[in-house]
C-alpha cells in the first residue's frame, strides 16, 4: 500500500512554524517525505516573515529557511493550465475563486495527486477532484 502525499497550505505551515495545534505531530505521523508545499506557499511565508520583521522586529528568516530546506517545494508551472480552466469553470458555476494564490495552490495539489491540507477547507471545497483534510482542532 502506498502512502498518501500531502500539500500543506500556507496556514498549516504558519501553524507549524509557530508551534501551534500539534501540526508537528501530524507531519511526523504522515512522514516529512510525504509532505510538500507550493512555490506560492513559499512566497506567502516570506511575506509573513517580512511583515513580522517590520511590525514586531522579530527576524524569522532563519527559522523559515530551515523549514524550507526540510520540505519539498513543488513548482506551480504544472498547475497553471488546470488553474485557468478551474477559474473559468468555477466562475461559470457561480462559485468564483477570488484568491488566485489559493487557486494555484489547490491546483498544485490536484495535478500532483496530493491531499490538500488546510484549515480553510471552504476556500477549496468547490474545486473538482481535490482531496481535502483539515489537521487543525481548535
PDB file of N, CA and C in Angstrom, residues 81-97 100 103:
ATOM      1  N   UNK A  81      -2.234  25.460 -16.265  1.00  0.00           N
ATOM      2  CA  UNK A  81      -3.320  25.162 -17.210  1.00  0.00           C
ATOM      3  C   UNK A  81      -4.597  24.765 -16.476  1.00  0.00           C
ATOM      4  N   UNK A  82      -4.457  23.885 -15.491  1.00  0.00           N
ATOM      5  CA  UNK A  82      -5.627  23.473 -14.724  1.00  0.00           C
ATOM      6  C   UNK A  82      -6.227  24.659 -13.971  1.00  0.00           C
ATOM      7  N   UNK A  83      -5.387  25.510 -13.411  1.00  0.00           N
ATOM      8  CA  UNK A  83      -5.881  26.673 -12.655  1.00  0.00           C
ATOM      9  C   UNK A  83      -6.702  27.596 -13.551  1.00  0.00           C
ATOM     10  N   UNK A  84      -6.250  27.806 -14.769  1.00  0.00           N
ATOM     11  CA  UNK A  84      -7.010  28.652 -15.699  1.00  0.00           C
ATOM     12  C   UNK A  84      -8.376  28.031 -16.003  1.00  0.00           C
ATOM     13  N   UNK A  85      -8.383  26.730 -16.269  1.00  0.00           N
ATOM     14  CA  UNK A  85      -9.648  26.046 -16.552  1.00  0.00           C
ATOM     15  C   UNK A  85     -10.569  26.057 -15.335  1.00  0.00           C
ATOM     16  N   UNK A  86     -10.003  25.810 -14.177  1.00  0.00           N
ATOM     17  CA  UNK A  86     -10.805  25.751 -12.948  1.00  0.00           C
ATOM     18  C   UNK A  86     -11.353  27.134 -12.591  1.00  0.00           C
ATOM     19  N   UNK A  87     -10.572  28.170 -12.826  1.00  0.00           N
ATOM     20  CA  UNK A  87     -11.018  29.548 -12.560  1.00  0.00           C
ATOM     21  C   UNK A  87     -12.278  29.850 -13.371  1.00  0.00           C
ATOM     22  N   UNK A  88     -12.251  29.505 -14.647  1.00  0.00           N
ATOM     23  CA  UNK A  88     -13.403  29.766 -15.507  1.00  0.00           C
ATOM     24  C   UNK A  88     -14.566  28.842 -15.163  1.00  0.00           C
ATOM     25  N   UNK A  89     -14.292  27.571 -14.910  1.00  0.00           N
ATOM     26  CA  UNK A  89     -15.365  26.635 -14.544  1.00  0.00           C
ATOM     27  C   UNK A  89     -16.087  27.118 -13.301  1.00  0.00           C
ATOM     28  N   UNK A  90     -15.332  27.532 -12.288  1.00  0.00           N
ATOM     29  CA  UNK A  90     -15.939  27.992 -11.041  1.00  0.00           C
ATOM     30  C   UNK A  90     -16.713  29.296 -11.250  1.00  0.00           C
ATOM     31  N   UNK A  91     -16.189  30.195 -12.050  1.00  0.00           N
ATOM     32  CA  UNK A  91     -16.899  31.449 -12.343  1.00  0.00           C
ATOM     33  C   UNK A  91     -18.217  31.145 -13.035  1.00  0.00           C
ATOM     34  N   UNK A  92     -18.188  30.255 -14.040  1.00  0.00           N
ATOM     35  CA  UNK A  92     -19.405  29.916 -14.794  1.00  0.00           C
ATOM     36  C   UNK A  92     -20.419  29.183 -13.912  1.00  0.00           C
ATOM     37  N   UNK A  93     -19.921  28.474 -12.905  1.00  0.00           N
ATOM     38  CA  UNK A  93     -20.805  27.750 -11.986  1.00  0.00           C
ATOM     39  C   UNK A  93     -21.373  28.665 -10.901  1.00  0.00           C
ATOM     40  N   UNK A  94     -20.923  29.918 -10.873  1.00  0.00           N
ATOM     41  CA  UNK A  94     -21.416  30.857  -9.866  1.00  0.00           C
ATOM     42  C   UNK A  94     -20.712  30.739  -8.531  1.00  0.00           C
ATOM     43  N   UNK A  95     -19.573  30.066  -8.506  1.00  0.00           N
ATOM     44  CA  UNK A  95     -18.782  29.925  -7.276  1.00  0.00           C
ATOM     45  C   UNK A  95     -17.341  30.368  -7.539  1.00  0.00           C
ATOM     46  N   UNK A  96     -17.170  31.641  -7.918  1.00  0.00           N
ATOM     47  CA  UNK A  96     -15.827  32.086  -8.302  1.00  0.00           C
ATOM     48  C   UNK A  96     -14.833  32.041  -7.148  1.00  0.00           C
ATOM     49  N   UNK A  97     -13.568  31.867  -7.517  1.00  0.00           N
ATOM     50  CA  UNK A  97     -12.479  31.899  -6.557  1.00  0.00           C
ATOM     51  C   UNK A  97     -11.860  33.291  -6.643  1.00  0.00           C
ATOM     52  N   UNK A 100      -6.376  34.060  -6.252  1.00  0.00           N
ATOM     53  CA  UNK A 100      -5.637  33.294  -7.253  1.00  0.00           C
ATOM     54  C   UNK A 100      -4.511  32.474  -6.647  1.00  0.00           C
ATOM     55  N   UNK A 103      -6.115  29.335  -5.639  1.00  0.00           N
ATOM     56  CA  UNK A 103      -6.402  28.588  -6.860  1.00  0.00           C
ATOM     57  C   UNK A 103      -5.160  27.821  -7.326  1.00  0.00           C
TER      58      UNK A 103
END
